[in-house]
Each structure stands twice: as C-alpha cells, then as structure tokens.
C-alpha positions as semicolon CSV with decimal commas, in nm:
position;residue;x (nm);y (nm);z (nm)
1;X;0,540;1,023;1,795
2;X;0,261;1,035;1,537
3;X;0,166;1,424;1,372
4;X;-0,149;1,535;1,435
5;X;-0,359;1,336;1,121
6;X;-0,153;1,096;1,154
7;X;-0,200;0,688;1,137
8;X;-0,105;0,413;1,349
9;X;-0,136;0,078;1,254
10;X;-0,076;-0,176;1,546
11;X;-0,005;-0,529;1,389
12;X;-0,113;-0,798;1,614
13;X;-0,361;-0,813;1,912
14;X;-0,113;-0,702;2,219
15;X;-0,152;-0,346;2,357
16;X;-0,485;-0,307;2,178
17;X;-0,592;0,046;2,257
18;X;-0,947;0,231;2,207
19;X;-0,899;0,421;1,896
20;X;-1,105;0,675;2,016
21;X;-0,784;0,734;2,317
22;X;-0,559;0,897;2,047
23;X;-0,649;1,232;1,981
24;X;-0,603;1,351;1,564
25;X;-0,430;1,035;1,496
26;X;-0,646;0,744;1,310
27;X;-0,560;0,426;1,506
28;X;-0,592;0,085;1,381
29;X;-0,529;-0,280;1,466
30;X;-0,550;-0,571;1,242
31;X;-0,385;-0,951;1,286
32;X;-0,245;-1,035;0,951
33;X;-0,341;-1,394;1,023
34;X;-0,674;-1,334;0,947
35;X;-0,643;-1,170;0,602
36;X;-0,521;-1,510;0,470
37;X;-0,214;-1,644;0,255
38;X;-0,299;-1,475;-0,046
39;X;-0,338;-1,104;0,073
40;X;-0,065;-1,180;0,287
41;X;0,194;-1,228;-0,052
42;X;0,041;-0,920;-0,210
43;X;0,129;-0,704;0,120
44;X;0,462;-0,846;0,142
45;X;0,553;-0,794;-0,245
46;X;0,408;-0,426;-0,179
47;X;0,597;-0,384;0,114
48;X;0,910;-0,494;-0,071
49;X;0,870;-0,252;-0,325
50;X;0,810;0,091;-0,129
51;X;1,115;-0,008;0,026
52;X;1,334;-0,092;-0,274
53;X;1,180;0,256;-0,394
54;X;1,273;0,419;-0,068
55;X;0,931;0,521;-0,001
56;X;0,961;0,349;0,325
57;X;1,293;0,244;0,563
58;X;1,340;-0,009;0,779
59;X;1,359;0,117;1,178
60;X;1,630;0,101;1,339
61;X;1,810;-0,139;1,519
62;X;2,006;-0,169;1,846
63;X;2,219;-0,479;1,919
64;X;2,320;-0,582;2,248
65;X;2,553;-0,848;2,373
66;X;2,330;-1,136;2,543
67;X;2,603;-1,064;2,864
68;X;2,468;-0,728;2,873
69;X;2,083;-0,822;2,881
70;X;1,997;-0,642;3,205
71;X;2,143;-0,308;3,073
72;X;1,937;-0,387;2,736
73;X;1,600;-0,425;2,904
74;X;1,717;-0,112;3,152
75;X;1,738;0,087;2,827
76;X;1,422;-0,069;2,671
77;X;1,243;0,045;2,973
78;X;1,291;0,425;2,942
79;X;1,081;0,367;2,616
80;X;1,293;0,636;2,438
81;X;1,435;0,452;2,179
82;X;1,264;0,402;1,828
83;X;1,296;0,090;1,666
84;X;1,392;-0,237;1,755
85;X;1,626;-0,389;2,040
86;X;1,835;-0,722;1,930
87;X;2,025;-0,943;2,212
88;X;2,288;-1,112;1,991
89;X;2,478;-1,485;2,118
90;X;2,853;-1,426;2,148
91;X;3,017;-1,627;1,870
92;X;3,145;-2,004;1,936
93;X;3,525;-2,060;1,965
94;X;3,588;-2,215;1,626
95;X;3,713;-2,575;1,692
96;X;3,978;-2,574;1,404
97;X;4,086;-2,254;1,550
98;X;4,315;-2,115;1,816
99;X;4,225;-1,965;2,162
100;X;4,489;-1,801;2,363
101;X;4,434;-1,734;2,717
102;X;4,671;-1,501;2,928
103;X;4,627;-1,387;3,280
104;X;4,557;-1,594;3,590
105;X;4,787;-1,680;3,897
C-alpha cells in the first residue's frame, strides 16, 4: 500500500515488524507515551492543522450494526479494506416515546 520511498509509521508497540522486512519503504515505530505530555500537544495541534489545511484526511470509516458483528469481523478479515471498522449500539427506545409492534399470531 506504501510507493516505493515511501514511510510507514506504526503508532504503538503491536505488530512491530523488522524495518529492514519492507523493501524501499522507511518503516518506523514509536509509542507516543513515551515522548511525554508536552510533545504530545505540539503533535496534536500540528496534526490539527494539516488537516484543517487539507494536507492530510482522515481514513475512512465503515460502520456496522453491533447485530451484524460476525459479518463485520468476516469483512475485517479479508484485510482489503482501508481505514477503520466501527460496530455501532442500536439506539434505545426513547421512554417518552412510542413503539408500535405489528405481526405475531
């Protein structure tokens, strides 16, 4: 997914891979714990900025009913998406409102 000269920068400690694995692609991992409170506000204000610019976008986003979970993690498992997979709650009845309910014997 990354052009050759590319970067990757893998936040966190998970999947850690040997940098040396990725052919023409500079690979780095960092925890953004460890650079401490301070650096971590300047990044953030940066961050906020490239994207109010539009130098960067957020990725996308798939939503999935909670219900449908199993076809969610089916999907997830192909690993062709890009982006990020969201398993939403169904909303709760409203107890001021009305619920009609048909059907039945």
């Amino acid at each position: 997914l990354t052009a050759d000269g590319g970067r990757f920068l893998e936040m966190g400690k998970t999947d850690v891979r040997d940098p040396r694995s990725i052919d023409r692609v500079t690979y780095r991992a960092f925890d953004l714990g460890e650079a401490g409170a301070e650096r971590t506000g300047e990044m953030l204000r940066e961050l906020v900025g490239l994207f109010a610019q539009g130098a960067l976008r957020p990725l996308p986003v798939t939503v999935w009913d909670v219900r449908r979970a199993r076809e969610a993690f089916r999907f997830m498992s192909r690993a062709k998406h890009i982006g990020k997979i969201v398993l939403t709650m169904p909303p709760r009845w409203n107890p001021e409102g009305t619920v009609l309910i048909t059907g039945g014997t």
